[in-house]
Short mmCIF file of C-alpha atoms and ligand atoms in Angstrom, two decimals:
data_model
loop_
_atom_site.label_atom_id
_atom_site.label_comp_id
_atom_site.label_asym_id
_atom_site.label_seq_id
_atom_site.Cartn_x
_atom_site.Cartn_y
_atom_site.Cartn_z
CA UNK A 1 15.85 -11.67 28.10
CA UNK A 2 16.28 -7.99 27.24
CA UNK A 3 16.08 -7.32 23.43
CA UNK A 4 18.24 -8.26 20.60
CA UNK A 5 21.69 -9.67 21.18
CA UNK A 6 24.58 -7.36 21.72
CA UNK A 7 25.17 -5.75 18.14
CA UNK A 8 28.78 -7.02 18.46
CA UNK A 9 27.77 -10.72 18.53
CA UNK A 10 25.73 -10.40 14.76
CA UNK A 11 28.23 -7.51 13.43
CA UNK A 12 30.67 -10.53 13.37
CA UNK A 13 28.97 -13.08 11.57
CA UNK A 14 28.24 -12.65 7.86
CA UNK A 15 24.83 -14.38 7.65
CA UNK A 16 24.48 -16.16 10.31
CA UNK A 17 24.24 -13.54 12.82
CA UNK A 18 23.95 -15.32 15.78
CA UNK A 19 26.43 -18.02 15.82
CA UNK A 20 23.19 -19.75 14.72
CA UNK A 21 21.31 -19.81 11.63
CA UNK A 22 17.67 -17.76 11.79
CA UNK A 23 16.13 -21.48 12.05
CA UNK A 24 17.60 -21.96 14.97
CA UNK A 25 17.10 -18.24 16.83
CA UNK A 26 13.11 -18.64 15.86
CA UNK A 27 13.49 -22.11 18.38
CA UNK A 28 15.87 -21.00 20.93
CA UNK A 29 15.31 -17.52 21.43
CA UNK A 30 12.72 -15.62 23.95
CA UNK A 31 13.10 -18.25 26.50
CA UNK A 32 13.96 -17.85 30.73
CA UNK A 33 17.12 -18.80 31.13
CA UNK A 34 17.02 -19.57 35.35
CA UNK A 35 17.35 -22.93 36.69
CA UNK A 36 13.83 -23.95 37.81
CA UNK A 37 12.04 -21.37 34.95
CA UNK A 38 9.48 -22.79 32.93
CA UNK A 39 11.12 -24.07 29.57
CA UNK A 40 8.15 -21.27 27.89
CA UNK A 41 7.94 -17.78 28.26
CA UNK A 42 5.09 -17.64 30.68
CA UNK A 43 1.87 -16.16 29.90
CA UNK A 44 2.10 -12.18 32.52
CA UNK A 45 -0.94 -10.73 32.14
CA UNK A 46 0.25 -7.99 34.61
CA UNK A 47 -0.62 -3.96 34.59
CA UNK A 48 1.57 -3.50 37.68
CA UNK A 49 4.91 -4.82 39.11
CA UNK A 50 6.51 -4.30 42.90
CA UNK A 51 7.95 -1.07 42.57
CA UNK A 52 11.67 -1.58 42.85
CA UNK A 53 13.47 -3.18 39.33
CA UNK A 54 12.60 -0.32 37.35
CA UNK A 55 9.91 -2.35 35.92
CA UNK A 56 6.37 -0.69 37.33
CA UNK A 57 3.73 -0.42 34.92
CA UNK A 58 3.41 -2.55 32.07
CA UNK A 59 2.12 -0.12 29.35
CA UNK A 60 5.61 1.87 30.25
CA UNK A 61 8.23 -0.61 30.82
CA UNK A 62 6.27 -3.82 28.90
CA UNK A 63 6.35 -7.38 30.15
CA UNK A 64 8.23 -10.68 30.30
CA UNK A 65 5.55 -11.84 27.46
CA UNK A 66 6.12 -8.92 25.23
CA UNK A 67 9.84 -8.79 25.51
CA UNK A 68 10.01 -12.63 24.26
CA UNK A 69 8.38 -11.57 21.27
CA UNK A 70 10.54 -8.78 20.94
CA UNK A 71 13.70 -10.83 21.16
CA UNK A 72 12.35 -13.61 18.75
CA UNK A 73 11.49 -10.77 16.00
CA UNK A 74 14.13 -7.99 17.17
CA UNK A 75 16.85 -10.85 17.18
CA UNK A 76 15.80 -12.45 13.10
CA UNK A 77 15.73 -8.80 11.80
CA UNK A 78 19.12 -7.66 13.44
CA UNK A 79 17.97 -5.06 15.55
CA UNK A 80 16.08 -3.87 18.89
CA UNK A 81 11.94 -4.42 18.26
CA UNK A 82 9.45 -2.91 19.98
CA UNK A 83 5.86 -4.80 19.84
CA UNK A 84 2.82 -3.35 19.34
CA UNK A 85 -0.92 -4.49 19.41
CA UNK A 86 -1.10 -5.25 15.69
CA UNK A 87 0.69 -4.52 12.33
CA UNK A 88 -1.12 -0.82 12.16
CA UNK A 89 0.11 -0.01 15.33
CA UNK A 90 3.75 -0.78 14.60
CA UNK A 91 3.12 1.52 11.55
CA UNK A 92 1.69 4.38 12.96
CA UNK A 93 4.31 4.47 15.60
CA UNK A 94 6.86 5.05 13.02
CA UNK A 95 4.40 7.96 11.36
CA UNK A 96 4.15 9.17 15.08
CA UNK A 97 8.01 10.02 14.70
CA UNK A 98 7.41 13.02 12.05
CA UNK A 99 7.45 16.07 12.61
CA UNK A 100 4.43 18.78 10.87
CA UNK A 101 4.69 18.98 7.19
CA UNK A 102 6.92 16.51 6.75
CA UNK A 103 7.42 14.42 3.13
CA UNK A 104 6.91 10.85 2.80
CA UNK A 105 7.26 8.35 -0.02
CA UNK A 106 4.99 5.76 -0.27
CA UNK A 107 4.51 2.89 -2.87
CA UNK A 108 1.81 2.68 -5.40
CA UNK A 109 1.44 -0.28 -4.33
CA UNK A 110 1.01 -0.98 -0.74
CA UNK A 111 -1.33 -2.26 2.17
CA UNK A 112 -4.28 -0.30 1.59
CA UNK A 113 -4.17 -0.09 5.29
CA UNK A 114 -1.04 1.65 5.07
CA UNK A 115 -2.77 4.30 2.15
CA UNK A 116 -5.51 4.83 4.40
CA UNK A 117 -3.11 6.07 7.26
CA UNK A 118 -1.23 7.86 4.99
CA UNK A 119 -3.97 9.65 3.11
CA UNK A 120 -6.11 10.26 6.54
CA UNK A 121 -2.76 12.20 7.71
CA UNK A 122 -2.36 14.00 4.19
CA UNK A 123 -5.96 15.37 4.56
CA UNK A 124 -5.35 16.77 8.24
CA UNK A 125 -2.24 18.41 6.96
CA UNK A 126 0.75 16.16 8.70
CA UNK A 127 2.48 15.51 5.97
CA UNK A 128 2.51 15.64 2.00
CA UNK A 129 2.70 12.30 0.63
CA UNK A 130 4.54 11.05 -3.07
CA UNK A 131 3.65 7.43 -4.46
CA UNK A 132 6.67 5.91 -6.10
CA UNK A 133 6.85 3.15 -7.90
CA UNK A 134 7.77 -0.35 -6.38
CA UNK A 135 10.14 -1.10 -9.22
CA UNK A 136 11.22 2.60 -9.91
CA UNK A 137 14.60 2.14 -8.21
CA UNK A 138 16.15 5.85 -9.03
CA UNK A 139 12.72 7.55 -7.75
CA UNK A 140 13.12 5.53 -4.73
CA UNK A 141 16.51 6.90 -4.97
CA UNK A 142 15.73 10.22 -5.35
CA UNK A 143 12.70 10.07 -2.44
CA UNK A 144 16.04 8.99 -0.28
CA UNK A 145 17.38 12.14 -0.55
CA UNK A 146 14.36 14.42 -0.23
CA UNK A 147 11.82 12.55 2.04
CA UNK A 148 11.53 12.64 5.46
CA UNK A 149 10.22 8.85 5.50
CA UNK A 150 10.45 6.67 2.78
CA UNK A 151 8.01 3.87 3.54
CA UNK A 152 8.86 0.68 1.40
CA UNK A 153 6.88 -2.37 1.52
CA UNK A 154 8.18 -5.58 -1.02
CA UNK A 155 6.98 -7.65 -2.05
CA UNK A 156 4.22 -5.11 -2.55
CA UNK A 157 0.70 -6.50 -1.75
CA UNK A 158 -0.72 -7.73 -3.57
CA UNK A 159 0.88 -7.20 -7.12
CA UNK A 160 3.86 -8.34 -5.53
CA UNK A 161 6.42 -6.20 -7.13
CA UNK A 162 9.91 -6.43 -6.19
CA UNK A 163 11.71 -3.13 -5.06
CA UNK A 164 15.69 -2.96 -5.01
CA UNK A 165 15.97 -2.90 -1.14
CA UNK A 166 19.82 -3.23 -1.90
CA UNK A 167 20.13 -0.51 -3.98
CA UNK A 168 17.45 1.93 -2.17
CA UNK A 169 18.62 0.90 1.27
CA UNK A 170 22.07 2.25 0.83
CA UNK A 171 21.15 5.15 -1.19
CA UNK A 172 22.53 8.52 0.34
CA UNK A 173 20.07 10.05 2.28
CA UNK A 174 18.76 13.48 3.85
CA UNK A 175 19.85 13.78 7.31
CA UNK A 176 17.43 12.47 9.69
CA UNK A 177 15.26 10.62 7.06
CA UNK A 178 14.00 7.37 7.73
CA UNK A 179 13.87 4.20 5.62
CA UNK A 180 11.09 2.09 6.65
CA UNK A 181 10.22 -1.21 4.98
CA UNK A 182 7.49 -3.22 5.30
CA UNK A 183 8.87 -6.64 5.68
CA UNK A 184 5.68 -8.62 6.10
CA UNK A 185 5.51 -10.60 3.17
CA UNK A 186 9.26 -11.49 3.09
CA UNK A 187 9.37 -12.34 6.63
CA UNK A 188 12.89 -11.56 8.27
CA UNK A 189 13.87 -15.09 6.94
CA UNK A 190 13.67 -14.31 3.45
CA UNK A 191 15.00 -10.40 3.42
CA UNK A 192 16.60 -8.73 6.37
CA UNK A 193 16.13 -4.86 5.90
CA UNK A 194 18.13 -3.33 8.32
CA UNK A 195 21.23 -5.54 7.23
CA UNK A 196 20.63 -4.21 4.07
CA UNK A 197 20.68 -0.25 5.56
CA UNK A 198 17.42 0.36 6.36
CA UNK A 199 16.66 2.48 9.95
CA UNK A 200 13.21 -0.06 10.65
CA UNK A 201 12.15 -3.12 9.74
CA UNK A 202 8.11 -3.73 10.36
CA UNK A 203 6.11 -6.91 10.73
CA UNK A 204 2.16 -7.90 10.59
CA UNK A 205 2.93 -10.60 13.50
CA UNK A 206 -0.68 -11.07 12.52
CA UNK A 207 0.77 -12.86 9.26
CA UNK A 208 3.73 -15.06 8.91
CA UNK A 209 5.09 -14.81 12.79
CA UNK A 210 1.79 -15.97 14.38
CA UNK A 211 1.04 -18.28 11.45
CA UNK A 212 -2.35 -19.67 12.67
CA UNK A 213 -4.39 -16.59 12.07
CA UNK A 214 -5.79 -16.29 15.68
CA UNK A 215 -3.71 -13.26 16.85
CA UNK A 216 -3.27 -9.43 15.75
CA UNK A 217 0.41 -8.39 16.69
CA UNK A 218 2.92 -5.68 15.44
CA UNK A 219 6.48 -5.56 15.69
CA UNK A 220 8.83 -2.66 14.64
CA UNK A 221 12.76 -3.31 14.50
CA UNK A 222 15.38 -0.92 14.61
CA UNK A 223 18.98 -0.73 14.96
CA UNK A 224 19.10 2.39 15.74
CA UNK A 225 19.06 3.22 19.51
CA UNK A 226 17.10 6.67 19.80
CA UNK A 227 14.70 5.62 17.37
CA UNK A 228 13.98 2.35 19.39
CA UNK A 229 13.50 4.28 22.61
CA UNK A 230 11.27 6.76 20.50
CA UNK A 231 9.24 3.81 19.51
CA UNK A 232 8.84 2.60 23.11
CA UNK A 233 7.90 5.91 23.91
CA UNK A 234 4.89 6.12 21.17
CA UNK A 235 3.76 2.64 22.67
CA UNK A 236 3.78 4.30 26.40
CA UNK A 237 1.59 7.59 25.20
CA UNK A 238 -0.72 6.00 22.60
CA UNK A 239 -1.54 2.79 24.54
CA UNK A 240 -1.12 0.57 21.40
CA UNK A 241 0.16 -2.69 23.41
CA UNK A 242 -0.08 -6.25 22.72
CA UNK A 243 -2.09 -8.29 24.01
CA UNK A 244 -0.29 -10.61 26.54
CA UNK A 245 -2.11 -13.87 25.09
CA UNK A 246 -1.12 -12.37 21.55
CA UNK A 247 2.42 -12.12 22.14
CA UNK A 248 2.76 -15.61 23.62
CA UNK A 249 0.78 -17.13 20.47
CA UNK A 250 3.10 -15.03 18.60
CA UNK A 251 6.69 -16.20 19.89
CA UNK A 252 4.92 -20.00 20.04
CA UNK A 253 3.66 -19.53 16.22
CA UNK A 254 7.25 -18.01 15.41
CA UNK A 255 8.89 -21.06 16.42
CA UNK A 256 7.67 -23.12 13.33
CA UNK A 257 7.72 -20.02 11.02
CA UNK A 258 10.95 -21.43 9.51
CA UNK A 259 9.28 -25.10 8.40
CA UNK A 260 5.73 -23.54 7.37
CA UNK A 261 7.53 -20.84 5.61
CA UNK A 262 9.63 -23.41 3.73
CA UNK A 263 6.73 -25.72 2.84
CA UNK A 264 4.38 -23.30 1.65
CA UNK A 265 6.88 -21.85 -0.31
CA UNK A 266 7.92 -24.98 -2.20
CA UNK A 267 3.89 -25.29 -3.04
CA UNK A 268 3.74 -21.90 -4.13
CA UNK A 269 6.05 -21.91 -6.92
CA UNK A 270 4.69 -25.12 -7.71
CA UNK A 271 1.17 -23.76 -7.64
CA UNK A 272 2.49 -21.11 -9.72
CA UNK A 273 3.80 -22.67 -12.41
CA UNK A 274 0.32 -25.07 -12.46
CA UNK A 275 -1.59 -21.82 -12.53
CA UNK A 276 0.39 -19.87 -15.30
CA UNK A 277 -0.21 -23.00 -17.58
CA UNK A 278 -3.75 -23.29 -16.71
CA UNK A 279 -6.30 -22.21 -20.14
CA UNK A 280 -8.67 -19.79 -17.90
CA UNK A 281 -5.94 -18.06 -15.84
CA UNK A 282 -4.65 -14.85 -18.20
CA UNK A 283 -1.80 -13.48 -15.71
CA UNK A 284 -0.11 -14.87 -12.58
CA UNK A 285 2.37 -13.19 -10.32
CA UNK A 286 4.57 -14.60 -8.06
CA UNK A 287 8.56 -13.26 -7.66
CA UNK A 288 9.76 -16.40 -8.19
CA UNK A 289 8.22 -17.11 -12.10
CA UNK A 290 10.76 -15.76 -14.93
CA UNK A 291 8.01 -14.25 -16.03
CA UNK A 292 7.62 -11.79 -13.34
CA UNK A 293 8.40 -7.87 -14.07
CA UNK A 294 11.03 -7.95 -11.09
CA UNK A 295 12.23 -11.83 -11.01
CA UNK A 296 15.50 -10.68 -11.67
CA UNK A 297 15.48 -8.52 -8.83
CA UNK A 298 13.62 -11.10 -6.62
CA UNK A 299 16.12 -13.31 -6.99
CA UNK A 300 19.04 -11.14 -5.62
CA UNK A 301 17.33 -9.70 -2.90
CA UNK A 302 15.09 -12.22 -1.46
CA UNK A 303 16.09 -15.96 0.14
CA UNK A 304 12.62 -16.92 -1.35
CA UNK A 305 10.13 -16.16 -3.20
CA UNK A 306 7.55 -16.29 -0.58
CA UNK A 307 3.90 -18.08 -0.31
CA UNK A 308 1.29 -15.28 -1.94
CA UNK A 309 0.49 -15.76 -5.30
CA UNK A 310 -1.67 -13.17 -7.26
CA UNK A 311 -3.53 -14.04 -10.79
CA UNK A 312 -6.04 -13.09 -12.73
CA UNK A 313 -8.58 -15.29 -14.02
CA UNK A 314 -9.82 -15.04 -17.66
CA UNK A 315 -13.48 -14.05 -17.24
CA UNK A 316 -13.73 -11.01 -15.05
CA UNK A 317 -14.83 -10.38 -11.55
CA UNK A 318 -17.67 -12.90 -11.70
CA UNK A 319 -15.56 -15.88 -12.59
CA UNK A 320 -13.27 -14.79 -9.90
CA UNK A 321 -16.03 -14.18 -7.33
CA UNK A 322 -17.54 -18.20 -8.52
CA UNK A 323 -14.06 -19.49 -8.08
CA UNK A 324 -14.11 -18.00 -4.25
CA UNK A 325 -17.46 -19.66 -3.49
CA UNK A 326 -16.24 -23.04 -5.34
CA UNK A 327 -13.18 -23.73 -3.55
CA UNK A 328 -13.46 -26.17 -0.17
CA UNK A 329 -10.31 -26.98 1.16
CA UNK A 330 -8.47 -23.26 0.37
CA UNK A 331 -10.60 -20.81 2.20
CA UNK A 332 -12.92 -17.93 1.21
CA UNK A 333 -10.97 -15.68 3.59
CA UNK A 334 -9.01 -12.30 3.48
CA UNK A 335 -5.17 -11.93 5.57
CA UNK A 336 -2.74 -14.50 4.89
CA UNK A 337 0.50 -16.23 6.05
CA UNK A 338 -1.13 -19.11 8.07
CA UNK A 339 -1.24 -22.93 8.11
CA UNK A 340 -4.26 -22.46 6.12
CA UNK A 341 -4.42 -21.34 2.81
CA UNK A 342 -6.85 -18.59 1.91
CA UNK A 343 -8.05 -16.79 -0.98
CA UNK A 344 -9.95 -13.43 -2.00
CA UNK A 345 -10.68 -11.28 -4.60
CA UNK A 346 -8.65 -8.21 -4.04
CA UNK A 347 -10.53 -5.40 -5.97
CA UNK A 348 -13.61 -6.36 -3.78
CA UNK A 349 -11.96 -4.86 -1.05
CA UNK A 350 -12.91 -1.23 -0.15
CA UNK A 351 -9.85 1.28 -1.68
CA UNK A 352 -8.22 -1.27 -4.26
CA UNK A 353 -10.40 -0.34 -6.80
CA UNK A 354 -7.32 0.39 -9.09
CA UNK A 355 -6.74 -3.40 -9.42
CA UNK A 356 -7.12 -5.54 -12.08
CA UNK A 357 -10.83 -7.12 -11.40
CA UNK A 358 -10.43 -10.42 -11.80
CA UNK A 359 -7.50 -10.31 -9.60
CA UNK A 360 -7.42 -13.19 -7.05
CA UNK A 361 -4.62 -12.99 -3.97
CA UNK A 362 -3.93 -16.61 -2.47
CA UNK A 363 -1.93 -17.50 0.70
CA UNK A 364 -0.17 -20.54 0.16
CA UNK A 365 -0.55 -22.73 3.47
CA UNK A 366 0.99 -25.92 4.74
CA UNK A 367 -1.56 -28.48 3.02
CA UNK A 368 -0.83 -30.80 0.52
CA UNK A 369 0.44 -29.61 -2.49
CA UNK A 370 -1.67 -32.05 -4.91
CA UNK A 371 -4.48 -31.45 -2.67
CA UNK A 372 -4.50 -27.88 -3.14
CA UNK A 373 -4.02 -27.81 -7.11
CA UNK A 374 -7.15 -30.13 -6.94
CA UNK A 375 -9.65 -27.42 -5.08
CA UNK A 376 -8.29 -25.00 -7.10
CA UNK A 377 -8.43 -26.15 -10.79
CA UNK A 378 -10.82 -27.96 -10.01
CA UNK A 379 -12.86 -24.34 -8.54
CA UNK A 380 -11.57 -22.58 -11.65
CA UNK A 381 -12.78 -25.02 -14.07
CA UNK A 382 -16.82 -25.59 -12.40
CA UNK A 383 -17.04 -21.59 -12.39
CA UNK A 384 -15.84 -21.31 -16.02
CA UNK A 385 -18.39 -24.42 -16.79
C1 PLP B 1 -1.74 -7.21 7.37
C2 PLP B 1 -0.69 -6.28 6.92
C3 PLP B 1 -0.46 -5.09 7.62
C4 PLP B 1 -1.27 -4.66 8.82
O1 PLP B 1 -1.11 -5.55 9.90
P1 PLP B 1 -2.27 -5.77 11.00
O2 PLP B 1 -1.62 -6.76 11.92
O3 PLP B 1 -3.47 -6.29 10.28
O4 PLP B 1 -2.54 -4.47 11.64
C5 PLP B 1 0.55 -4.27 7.15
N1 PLP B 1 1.27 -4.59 6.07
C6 PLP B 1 1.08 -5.72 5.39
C7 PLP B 1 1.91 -6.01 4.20
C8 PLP B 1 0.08 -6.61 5.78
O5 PLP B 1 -0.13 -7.72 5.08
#
């Protein structure tokens, strides 16, 4: 195991970069290969190695663990990954490649983790900072050419706006910028960045990858070599490892990502459409409804629509704060992306105070579809009693 596949071996295939669809790479990849190995990447939690196969310390040169997690990831996104002790950490390595004073483009909408970061910096003097957009395609065009980074995250969380990766992606650019997109909520299954021209590709292992909700990982994919190396070499100096148990709950979550991802998404739209029909709900997004602002471009640049859906009820915060304590089998929880679905009210959350009140973000899991539109109409209907 050392990383991605040879670039050769993907550059050749159209879609299926492999030789093997994505499905299959999530199963088969980040295993030992050696007659007698264990069929599992074992659990290493090691500091130190023998000195002697350039492999000494593990905060330097990483571990067996790590690196299966990196192939799994580095291999679905078409790239090298580095991973990192949680979503944040993947991001800030990428920040940690600026230099003083430089630009960056962020979206309006975003991870108000992400903002935070981004602000925190600002204040200190790092960098300036411009919001685009999510749907404002020629901005993010523009940003392309005068930015330093150009941090994209789509679907955008949690208004789940679509931005024009294809379009963006292979806009001209200033030397030396980078084009970063958070890929969380697409997953590499459902939109592969860096195929599409982007320099990284980052991922909340913490979400969709782990699936279970019982880890915090990050993962950062690149295909371009220096970068990579530069991202190892943020790991080294700022310490911001995974966890080994993390990263082998990681690669053993990531092998299933491919059926939960498919199932939850076939319940989401159908959830969807239940929701947008429903008499107390006044606005639902989700990509993959006609009636949402970038559908059109969802449906060129994404495989599928994904498994968060974001609505509004009709009767203000309270209703939506009721329908959180009524609901049983969806849970009264923040994150998303695991077997279980889960459901908050986003505005309650400190620094998304410029969203809609009411608005409710819910993480499509892997339970029964019927089930599911049963808690919730049934929670939306007792709080509106
Ligand atoms: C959760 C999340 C992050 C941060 O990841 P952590 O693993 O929590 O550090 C970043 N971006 C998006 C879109 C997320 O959902």
């Amino acid at each position: 195991m050392n990383g991605a596949p040879p670039r050769e071996v993907f550059e050749s295939m159209d879609k299926h970069p492999f030789g093997i669809k994505p499905e299959s790479w999530l199963v088969s990849a980040g295993r030992p290969s050696e007659p007698g190995a264990p069929l599992n990447v074992p659990l290493v939690p090691a500091s130190n190695f023998i000195i002697g196969a350039g492999r000494d310390y593990s905060r330097d040169e990483g571990t067996p663990t790590w690196e299966a997690l990196e192939e799994v990831v580095g291999g679905l996104e078409l790239g090298r990954a580095v991973a990192f002790a949680s979503g944040m950490a993947a991001i800030a390595a990428v920040f940690d490649q600026l230099q003083a004073g430089a630009v960056v483009a962020l979206p309006d909408d975003c991870y108000q983790g992400v903002a935070g970061l981004v602000a925190a910096g600002a204040e200190k003097g790092r960098w300036t900072v411009q919001r685009v957009a999510v749907d404002d395609t020629a901005a993010w065009i523009r940003a392309c050419g005068a930015a330093d980074l150009v941090w994209l995250e789509s679907p955008s969380n949690p208004l789940l706006t679509v931005a024009d990766l294809e379009a963006v992606c292979a806009a001209p650019r200033k030397p030396g910028t980078i084009v970063a997109v958070d890929n969380t909520f697409a997953t590499p299954l459902n939109q592969r960045p860096l195929d599409l021209g982007a320099t990284v590709s980052m991922q909340s292992a913490t979400k969709f990858i782990g699936g279970h909700s019982d880890l915090l990982a990050g993962v950062a994919t690149t295909g371009d070599d220096a970068l990579w190396h530069a991202l190892l070499k943020s790991r080294e100096l700022t310490g911001a490892t995974p966890g080994t148990l993390e990263a082998f709950l990681a690669v053993r979550g990531a092998r299933t990502l491919a059926l939960r991802l498919e199932r939850a998404q076939q319940t989401a739209t159908l959830l969807a459409e239940r929701l947008e029909a429903h008499p107390r709900v006044a606005r639902v997004r989700f990509p993959g409804l006609p009636s949402h602002p970038t559908h059109a471009v969802a449906r060129r640049v994404l495989r599928g629509f994904g498994t968060i859906i974001s609505f509004d009820v009709d009767g203000g915060a309270e209703l939506a704060d009721a329908v959180c304590r009524n609901v049983r089998l969806i849970r009264h929880a923040t994150s998303l992306g695991g077997v279980e679905s889960t459901m908050e009210r986003r505005a309650a959350i400190a620094g998304q105070g410029h969203l809609p009140p009411s608005l409710l973000r819910l993480s499509v899991g892997i339970e029964d579809a019927d089930d599911l539109w049963a808690d919730l109409d049934g929670a939306i209907r007792s709080a509106a009693a």
